[in-house]
Amino acid sequence: MARTIDIKADRQAALEAACAALADGFAIAIPTETVYGLAADATNPAAITRIYETKGRPRFNPLICHMADLAMAEEHAEFDPVSRALATAFWPGPLTLVLPLKPDSPIHLLATAGLDSVGIRVPKGFAGALIGAFGRPLAAPSANTSGGISATSAAHVEADLGTKIPLILDAGASAVGVESTIVKVEDGQLRLLRPGGLAAREIERVAGKPLLRAKTASAAIEAPGMLASHYAPGASVRLNVTAVEPGEALIAFGSAAVSGADGARIILDLSPHGDLAEAATNLFDYMKRADASGASSIAFSPIPEEGLGEAINDRLQRAAAPRD
Ligand code: TXA
Ligand code: MG
């Protein structure tokens, strides 16, 4: 059973217990502003193996390495001017940069899946302080079983992984609610590898150039976590629904009118006022609640493809993708 420590109640105890568990090579659940992470020492192969085993995650899938600050990131990766400008503008925050790995970085190849690049981000709040105290980067995917819905609360982590990990640090609900936006600068071009908690237009504003979207499925393999089926609830998923079937769970947006809503098993509105940031915050929790309602199908109202809507729609398409 995992021990849970509320970081608001005892931040120092949380830091000390986390540093001790990480030094012993354990994978532990930590809060970040995007989603909860399953974190381990990125330089320790046995610790990284624990992440893969705990999640049941395919090992060809590289992990994001979390740093305390830009200075720590520069010890491990080569920054081009555009990436540095983005890091300066948005770190700490929900942006991951894929950068060339420095040959002398102690980050283990199990964390990078043997690539000569590394995905780096500097998380906000407690996680950043923890990495500073620990002194080494933390590899951390979302703290959930591979292919399932990401955890945005300590209770989500406990329900999914509580018997498999020693420690969960609880900082309440994740503020952003979807994973970080992943960007790579290549040949002077800026490529979006995964839409996420930082809206594309914010990145374009600072970079002064367009973010190129992956056009083909094979391009998406570049960020191998972008497998088609992901974030899958137990129930099947229908998107862009304007009429709900009797007994379906309905996840609405912006108080949109949905015919048949009277017969829905449960109705949850991601943001009654149509705020996409609020919708992102609620997304994974509402998916879990709709799933737990016992409905065999979850119907989603259309979500506008703007701002954080791009990341929400990306996650919904994966939740709805055929599973194999
Ligand atoms: O918000 C987040 O990013 C969360 C929280 C916990 O920080 N973390 C997260 O990490 O989502 P993870 O490890 O699940 O994200 C991995 C994604 C995958 O799609 C992976 O393929 C991509 O980042 N990635 C990591 N390193 C990469 C690299 N060198 N080149 C391309 N993609 C990379
Ligand atoms: Mg994940």
CSV table of C-alpha atoms and ligand atoms in Angstrom, one decimal:
chain,number,residue,atom,x,y,z
A,1,MET,CA,0.0,0.0,0.0
A,2,ALA,CA,1.2,3.5,-0.8
A,3,ARG,CA,1.8,6.0,1.9
A,4,THR,CA,0.1,9.3,1.0
A,5,ILE,CA,1.5,12.6,2.3
A,6,ASP,CA,-0.4,15.8,1.9
A,7,ILE,CA,2.2,18.4,0.8
A,8,LYS,CA,0.0,21.2,2.0
A,9,ALA,CA,0.0,19.7,5.5
A,10,ASP,CA,3.7,18.8,5.7
A,11,ARG,CA,5.8,20.0,2.8
A,12,GLN,CA,9.1,19.2,4.6
A,13,ALA,CA,8.0,15.6,5.4
A,14,ALA,CA,6.9,15.2,1.8
A,15,LEU,CA,10.3,16.4,0.4
A,16,GLU,CA,12.3,14.2,2.8
A,17,ALA,CA,10.2,11.1,2.2
A,18,ALA,CA,10.3,11.6,-1.6
A,19,CYS,CA,14.1,12.2,-1.7
A,20,ALA,CA,14.7,9.1,0.4
A,21,ALA,CA,12.4,6.9,-1.8
A,22,LEU,CA,14.0,8.3,-5.0
A,23,ALA,CA,17.5,7.7,-3.7
A,24,ASP,CA,16.5,4.1,-3.0
A,25,GLY,CA,15.5,3.7,-6.6
A,26,PHE,CA,11.7,3.7,-6.2
A,27,ALA,CA,9.1,5.1,-8.5
A,28,ILE,CA,6.8,7.5,-6.6
A,29,ALA,CA,3.7,9.6,-7.5
A,30,ILE,CA,4.3,13.3,-7.5
A,31,PRO,CA,1.9,16.2,-8.3
A,32,THR,CA,2.7,18.4,-11.3
A,33,GLU,CA,0.6,21.2,-12.7
A,34,THR,CA,-0.4,19.1,-15.7
A,35,VAL,CA,-1.1,15.6,-14.4
A,36,TYR,CA,0.3,13.4,-11.6
A,37,GLY,CA,3.7,11.9,-12.6
A,38,LEU,CA,5.2,8.5,-11.7
A,39,ALA,CA,8.7,9.7,-11.0
A,40,ALA,CA,12.1,8.0,-10.7
A,41,ASP,CA,15.8,9.0,-10.9
A,42,ALA,CA,16.5,9.4,-14.6
A,43,THR,CA,20.1,8.3,-14.1
A,44,ASN,CA,19.3,5.0,-12.4
A,45,PRO,CA,18.4,2.1,-14.8
A,46,ALA,CA,16.7,0.0,-12.0
A,47,ALA,CA,14.5,2.9,-11.0
A,48,ILE,CA,13.5,3.6,-14.6
A,49,THR,CA,12.7,0.0,-15.1
A,50,ARG,CA,10.3,0.3,-12.1
A,51,ILE,CA,8.4,3.0,-14.0
A,52,TYR,CA,7.9,0.8,-17.1
A,53,GLU,CA,6.9,-2.2,-14.9
A,54,THR,CA,4.5,-0.3,-12.8
A,55,LYS,CA,2.7,1.3,-15.8
A,56,GLY,CA,3.0,-1.8,-18.1
A,57,ARG,CA,4.4,0.7,-20.6
A,58,PRO,CA,6.2,-0.4,-23.8
A,59,ARG,CA,9.9,0.2,-23.5
A,60,PHE,CA,10.4,1.8,-26.9
A,61,ASN,CA,8.5,4.8,-25.5
A,62,PRO,CA,10.9,7.4,-24.1
A,63,LEU,CA,10.1,9.3,-20.9
A,64,ILE,CA,10.1,13.0,-20.3
A,65,CYS,CA,12.9,14.1,-18.0
A,66,HIS,CA,11.9,16.7,-15.5
A,67,MET,CA,14.4,19.4,-14.4
A,68,ALA,CA,14.5,21.9,-11.5
A,69,ASP,CA,15.2,24.8,-13.8
A,70,LEU,CA,16.8,25.9,-17.1
A,71,ALA,CA,20.3,25.7,-15.7
A,72,MET,CA,19.9,22.1,-14.8
A,73,ALA,CA,18.3,21.4,-18.3
A,74,GLU,CA,21.4,23.0,-19.9
A,75,GLU,CA,23.6,20.4,-18.2
A,76,HIS,CA,21.9,17.6,-20.1
A,77,ALA,CA,20.8,19.0,-23.5
A,78,GLU,CA,21.9,21.4,-26.2
A,79,PHE,CA,19.7,24.4,-26.6
A,80,ASP,CA,19.2,26.2,-29.9
A,81,PRO,CA,18.1,29.9,-29.7
A,82,VAL,CA,14.4,29.2,-30.3
A,83,SER,CA,14.2,26.4,-27.7
A,84,ARG,CA,16.0,28.6,-25.2
A,85,ALA,CA,13.5,31.5,-25.9
A,86,LEU,CA,10.6,29.1,-25.3
A,87,ALA,CA,12.1,27.7,-22.1
A,88,THR,CA,12.7,31.2,-20.8
A,89,ALA,CA,9.1,32.2,-21.6
A,90,PHE,CA,7.3,29.1,-20.4
A,91,TRP,CA,9.3,27.3,-17.8
A,92,PRO,CA,8.3,26.4,-15.2
A,93,GLY,CA,5.2,25.3,-17.0
A,94,PRO,CA,3.4,22.8,-19.3
A,95,LEU,CA,5.9,22.8,-22.2
A,96,THR,CA,8.3,19.9,-23.1
A,97,LEU,CA,11.2,20.5,-25.4
A,98,VAL,CA,12.8,17.7,-27.4
A,99,LEU,CA,16.5,18.5,-27.6
A,100,PRO,CA,19.8,16.9,-28.5
A,101,LEU,CA,21.1,14.9,-25.5
A,102,LYS,CA,24.6,15.9,-24.4
A,103,PRO,CA,26.9,12.9,-24.7
A,104,ASP,CA,28.2,13.3,-21.2
A,105,SER,CA,24.7,13.5,-19.6
A,106,PRO,CA,24.2,10.8,-16.9
A,107,ILE,CA,20.5,10.4,-18.0
A,108,HIS,CA,20.2,6.7,-18.7
A,109,LEU,CA,19.3,5.3,-22.1
A,110,LEU,CA,16.3,3.5,-20.6
A,111,ALA,CA,14.8,7.0,-20.1
A,112,THR,CA,15.5,8.2,-23.6
A,113,ALA,CA,14.7,4.7,-25.2
A,114,GLY,CA,18.2,5.0,-26.7
A,115,LEU,CA,17.5,8.1,-28.7
A,116,ASP,CA,20.1,10.8,-29.1
A,117,SER,CA,17.5,13.3,-28.0
A,118,VAL,CA,15.7,13.9,-24.7
A,119,GLY,CA,12.3,15.4,-23.8
A,120,ILE,CA,12.7,17.9,-21.1
A,121,ARG,CA,10.4,20.0,-19.0
A,122,VAL,CA,10.5,22.1,-15.8
A,123,PRO,CA,7.3,21.5,-13.8
A,124,LYS,CA,5.7,24.2,-11.7
A,125,GLY,CA,5.4,24.1,-7.9
A,126,PHE,CA,6.3,21.3,-5.6
A,127,ALA,CA,7.8,19.0,-8.3
A,128,GLY,CA,10.4,21.6,-9.3
A,129,ALA,CA,11.4,22.1,-5.6
A,130,LEU,CA,11.6,18.3,-5.2
A,131,ILE,CA,14.0,17.9,-8.2
A,132,GLY,CA,16.1,20.8,-6.9
A,133,ALA,CA,16.4,19.0,-3.5
A,134,PHE,CA,17.0,15.6,-5.1
A,135,GLY,CA,19.7,17.1,-7.4
A,136,ARG,CA,19.1,14.9,-10.4
A,137,PRO,CA,16.5,14.8,-13.2
A,138,LEU,CA,13.3,12.8,-12.7
A,139,ALA,CA,11.9,10.7,-15.5
A,140,ALA,CA,8.1,10.9,-15.1
A,141,PRO,CA,5.3,9.7,-17.3
A,142,SER,CA,1.7,10.2,-16.1
A,143,ALA,CA,0.9,8.1,-13.0
A,144,ASN,CA,-1.5,5.6,-14.5
A,145,THR,CA,-1.5,2.2,-16.1
A,146,SER,CA,-0.3,2.5,-19.7
A,147,GLY,CA,-3.2,3.1,-22.2
A,148,GLY,CA,-5.6,4.3,-19.4
A,149,ILE,CA,-6.8,7.7,-18.3
A,150,SER,CA,-4.2,10.0,-16.8
A,151,ALA,CA,-4.4,10.8,-13.1
A,152,THR,CA,-5.2,14.3,-12.0
A,153,SER,CA,-5.6,13.7,-8.3
A,154,ALA,CA,-3.9,11.6,-5.6
A,155,ALA,CA,-7.1,9.5,-5.3
A,156,HIS,CA,-6.9,8.6,-9.1
A,157,VAL,CA,-3.3,7.4,-8.5
A,158,GLU,CA,-4.2,5.5,-5.3
A,159,ALA,CA,-7.1,3.7,-7.1
A,160,ASP,CA,-4.9,2.7,-10.1
A,161,LEU,CA,-1.4,2.2,-8.7
A,162,GLY,CA,-1.8,2.3,-4.9
A,163,THR,CA,-0.7,-1.3,-4.4
A,164,LYS,CA,2.4,-1.0,-6.6
A,165,ILE,CA,4.2,2.1,-5.4
A,166,PRO,CA,5.4,3.1,-1.9
A,167,LEU,CA,4.6,6.8,-1.9
A,168,ILE,CA,2.0,9.3,-3.3
A,169,LEU,CA,2.4,13.0,-2.7
A,170,ASP,CA,-0.9,14.7,-2.7
A,171,ALA,CA,-1.2,18.4,-3.8
A,172,GLY,CA,-4.9,18.3,-4.7
A,173,ALA,CA,-6.3,18.4,-8.2
A,174,SER,CA,-3.9,19.2,-11.0
A,175,ALA,CA,-4.3,22.8,-12.2
A,176,VAL,CA,-3.9,22.2,-16.0
A,177,GLY,CA,-5.4,18.8,-16.3
A,178,VAL,CA,-3.8,17.6,-19.6
A,179,GLU,CA,-0.2,16.7,-20.2
A,180,SER,CA,2.4,19.2,-21.4
A,181,THR,CA,2.7,20.3,-25.0
A,182,ILE,CA,5.7,18.7,-26.7
A,183,VAL,CA,7.7,20.7,-29.3
A,184,LYS,CA,10.9,20.0,-31.2
A,185,VAL,CA,13.0,22.4,-33.2
A,186,GLU,CA,14.4,20.7,-36.3
A,187,ASP,CA,16.2,22.4,-39.2
A,188,GLY,CA,15.0,25.7,-37.9
A,189,GLN,CA,11.4,24.5,-38.0
A,190,LEU,CA,9.2,24.1,-35.0
A,191,ARG,CA,7.2,20.9,-34.8
A,192,LEU,CA,4.3,20.1,-32.5
A,193,LEU,CA,4.8,16.4,-31.4
A,194,ARG,CA,1.9,16.5,-28.9
A,195,PRO,CA,-0.7,19.2,-28.2
A,196,GLY,CA,-1.1,19.8,-24.5
A,197,GLY,CA,-1.5,22.2,-21.7
A,198,LEU,CA,0.2,25.2,-23.4
A,199,ALA,CA,-1.8,26.4,-26.3
A,200,ALA,CA,0.0,26.3,-29.7
A,201,ARG,CA,-0.7,30.0,-30.4
A,202,GLU,CA,1.2,31.0,-27.2
A,203,ILE,CA,4.2,29.1,-28.5
A,204,GLU,CA,3.9,30.6,-32.0
A,205,ARG,CA,3.8,34.1,-30.5
A,206,VAL,CA,7.1,33.7,-28.6
A,207,ALA,CA,8.9,31.7,-31.4
A,208,GLY,CA,7.7,34.1,-34.1
A,209,LYS,CA,7.0,31.1,-36.4
A,210,PRO,CA,4.3,28.6,-37.1
A,211,LEU,CA,4.1,25.3,-35.2
A,212,LEU,CA,4.0,22.5,-37.8
A,213,ARG,CA,1.6,19.7,-37.0
A,214,ALA,CA,2.4,16.0,-37.6
A,215,LYS,CA,0.7,15.1,-40.8
A,216,THR,CA,0.9,11.4,-40.9
A,217,ALA,CA,0.6,8.5,-38.4
A,218,SER,CA,4.3,7.6,-39.0
A,219,ALA,CA,5.3,11.2,-38.1
A,220,ALA,CA,3.4,10.7,-34.8
A,221,ILE,CA,5.6,7.7,-34.0
A,222,GLU,CA,8.3,10.3,-33.4
A,223,ALA,CA,6.6,10.9,-30.1
A,224,PRO,CA,5.9,7.2,-29.5
A,225,GLY,CA,3.5,7.9,-26.6
A,226,MET,CA,1.2,9.1,-29.3
A,227,LEU,CA,-0.1,5.6,-30.0
A,228,ALA,CA,-3.6,5.6,-31.5
A,229,SER,CA,-5.5,4.1,-28.6
A,230,HIS,CA,-4.7,5.8,-25.3
A,231,TYR,CA,-6.6,7.5,-22.4
A,232,ALA,CA,-9.1,4.7,-22.9
A,233,PRO,CA,-12.0,4.3,-20.4
A,234,GLY,CA,-13.7,1.0,-20.0
A,235,ALA,CA,-16.8,2.3,-21.8
A,236,SER,CA,-16.8,3.0,-25.5
A,237,VAL,CA,-16.5,6.6,-26.6
A,238,ARG,CA,-18.6,8.6,-29.1
A,239,LEU,CA,-17.4,12.1,-30.1
A,240,ASN,CA,-19.1,15.3,-31.5
A,241,VAL,CA,-22.5,14.0,-30.2
A,242,THR,CA,-25.6,16.2,-30.5
A,243,ALA,CA,-28.1,13.4,-29.6
A,244,VAL,CA,-27.4,11.0,-26.7
A,245,GLU,CA,-28.7,7.4,-26.6
A,246,PRO,CA,-30.7,6.2,-23.6
A,247,GLY,CA,-28.4,5.0,-20.8
A,248,GLU,CA,-25.3,6.7,-22.2
A,249,ALA,CA,-23.1,8.9,-20.1
A,250,LEU,CA,-23.0,12.4,-21.5
A,251,ILE,CA,-20.0,14.7,-21.1
A,252,ALA,CA,-21.1,18.1,-22.4
A,253,PHE,CA,-19.4,21.4,-23.0
A,254,GLY,CA,-20.6,24.9,-22.7
A,255,SER,CA,-24.1,24.0,-21.7
A,256,ALA,CA,-24.7,22.8,-25.3
A,257,ALA,CA,-28.2,21.5,-26.0
A,258,VAL,CA,-28.1,17.7,-26.5
A,259,SER,CA,-31.2,15.9,-27.5
A,260,GLY,CA,-32.1,12.8,-25.4
A,261,ALA,CA,-30.2,14.2,-22.4
A,262,ASP,CA,-33.2,13.3,-20.2
A,263,GLY,CA,-32.4,9.7,-20.8
A,264,ALA,CA,-28.7,9.9,-20.0
A,265,ARG,CA,-27.3,7.9,-17.1
A,266,ILE,CA,-25.2,10.8,-15.9
A,267,ILE,CA,-24.5,14.3,-17.3
A,268,LEU,CA,-21.3,16.1,-16.6
A,269,ASP,CA,-20.4,19.5,-18.2
A,270,LEU,CA,-16.7,20.1,-18.7
A,271,SER,CA,-17.3,23.8,-18.5
A,272,PRO,CA,-20.8,25.2,-18.4
A,273,HIS,CA,-19.5,28.6,-19.4
A,274,GLY,CA,-17.5,27.2,-22.3
A,275,ASP,CA,-14.0,27.9,-20.8
A,276,LEU,CA,-11.5,25.5,-22.5
A,277,ALA,CA,-8.9,25.7,-19.7
A,278,GLU,CA,-11.6,24.7,-17.2
A,279,ALA,CA,-12.6,21.9,-19.5
A,280,ALA,CA,-9.0,20.6,-19.6
A,281,THR,CA,-8.8,20.6,-15.9
A,282,ASN,CA,-12.0,18.5,-15.6
A,283,LEU,CA,-11.4,16.2,-18.6
A,284,PHE,CA,-9.8,13.1,-17.1
A,285,ASP,CA,-11.8,13.2,-13.8
A,286,TYR,CA,-15.1,13.4,-15.7
A,287,MET,CA,-14.0,10.5,-18.0
A,288,LYS,CA,-13.4,8.4,-14.9
A,289,ARG,CA,-16.7,9.4,-13.3
A,290,ALA,CA,-18.6,8.7,-16.5
A,291,ASP,CA,-16.9,5.3,-16.7
A,292,ALA,CA,-17.7,4.6,-13.1
A,293,SER,CA,-21.4,5.3,-13.7
A,294,GLY,CA,-21.6,1.9,-15.4
A,295,ALA,CA,-22.6,3.3,-18.7
A,296,SER,CA,-21.4,1.2,-21.6
A,297,SER,CA,-20.8,4.2,-23.8
A,298,ILE,CA,-19.7,7.8,-23.1
A,299,ALA,CA,-21.0,10.5,-25.5
A,300,PHE,CA,-19.0,13.8,-25.8
A,301,SER,CA,-20.4,17.1,-27.0
A,302,PRO,CA,-18.2,18.9,-29.7
A,303,ILE,CA,-15.2,20.8,-28.3
A,304,PRO,CA,-13.9,23.8,-30.3
A,305,GLU,CA,-10.5,23.1,-31.8
A,306,GLU,CA,-8.9,26.3,-30.5
A,307,GLY,CA,-6.6,27.1,-27.5
A,308,LEU,CA,-6.5,24.1,-25.2
A,309,GLY,CA,-9.3,22.5,-27.3
A,310,GLU,CA,-6.6,21.1,-29.5
A,311,ALA,CA,-5.2,19.1,-26.7
A,312,ILE,CA,-8.6,18.0,-25.4
A,313,ASN,CA,-9.7,16.8,-28.9
A,314,ASP,CA,-6.4,15.0,-29.3
A,315,ARG,CA,-7.0,13.1,-26.0
A,316,LEU,CA,-10.7,12.4,-27.0
A,317,GLN,CA,-9.7,11.0,-30.4
A,318,ARG,CA,-7.3,8.6,-28.7
A,319,ALA,CA,-9.9,7.6,-26.1
A,320,ALA,CA,-12.3,6.8,-29.0
A,321,ALA,CA,-9.7,5.0,-31.2
A,322,PRO,CA,-10.2,1.3,-31.9
A,323,ARG,CA,-8.4,-0.8,-29.3
A,324,ASP,CA,-6.3,-3.9,-30.0
B,1,TXA,O1,2.6,16.8,-18.6
B,1,TXA,C1,3.5,15.9,-18.8
B,1,TXA,O2,4.2,15.9,-19.8
B,1,TXA,C2,3.5,14.7,-17.9
B,1,TXA,C3,3.8,15.1,-16.5
B,1,TXA,C4,3.9,13.9,-15.5
B,1,TXA,O3,5.0,15.9,-16.5
B,1,TXA,N1,4.5,13.7,-18.4
B,1,TXA,C5,4.3,13.0,-19.5
B,1,TXA,O4,5.4,12.2,-19.7
B,1,TXA,O5,3.3,13.0,-20.2
B,1,TXA,P1,5.5,11.0,-20.7
B,1,TXA,O6,6.8,10.4,-20.3
B,1,TXA,O7,4.3,10.1,-20.6
B,1,TXA,O8,5.5,11.7,-22.0
B,1,TXA,C6,6.2,11.1,-23.0
B,1,TXA,C7,5.9,11.7,-24.3
B,1,TXA,C8,5.8,10.5,-25.2
B,1,TXA,O9,4.9,10.8,-26.3
B,1,TXA,C9,7.2,10.4,-25.7
B,1,TXA,O10,7.2,9.6,-26.8
B,1,TXA,C10,7.6,11.8,-25.9
B,1,TXA,O11,7.1,12.4,-24.7
B,1,TXA,N2,9.1,11.9,-25.8
B,1,TXA,C11,9.9,11.8,-24.8
B,1,TXA,N3,11.2,11.9,-25.2
B,1,TXA,C12,11.1,12.1,-26.5
B,1,TXA,C13,12.1,12.2,-27.5
B,1,TXA,N4,13.4,12.2,-27.2
B,1,TXA,N5,11.7,12.4,-28.8
B,1,TXA,C14,10.4,12.4,-29.1
B,1,TXA,N6,9.4,12.3,-28.2
B,1,TXA,C15,9.8,12.1,-26.9
B,2,MG,MG,0.4,9.2,-20.1
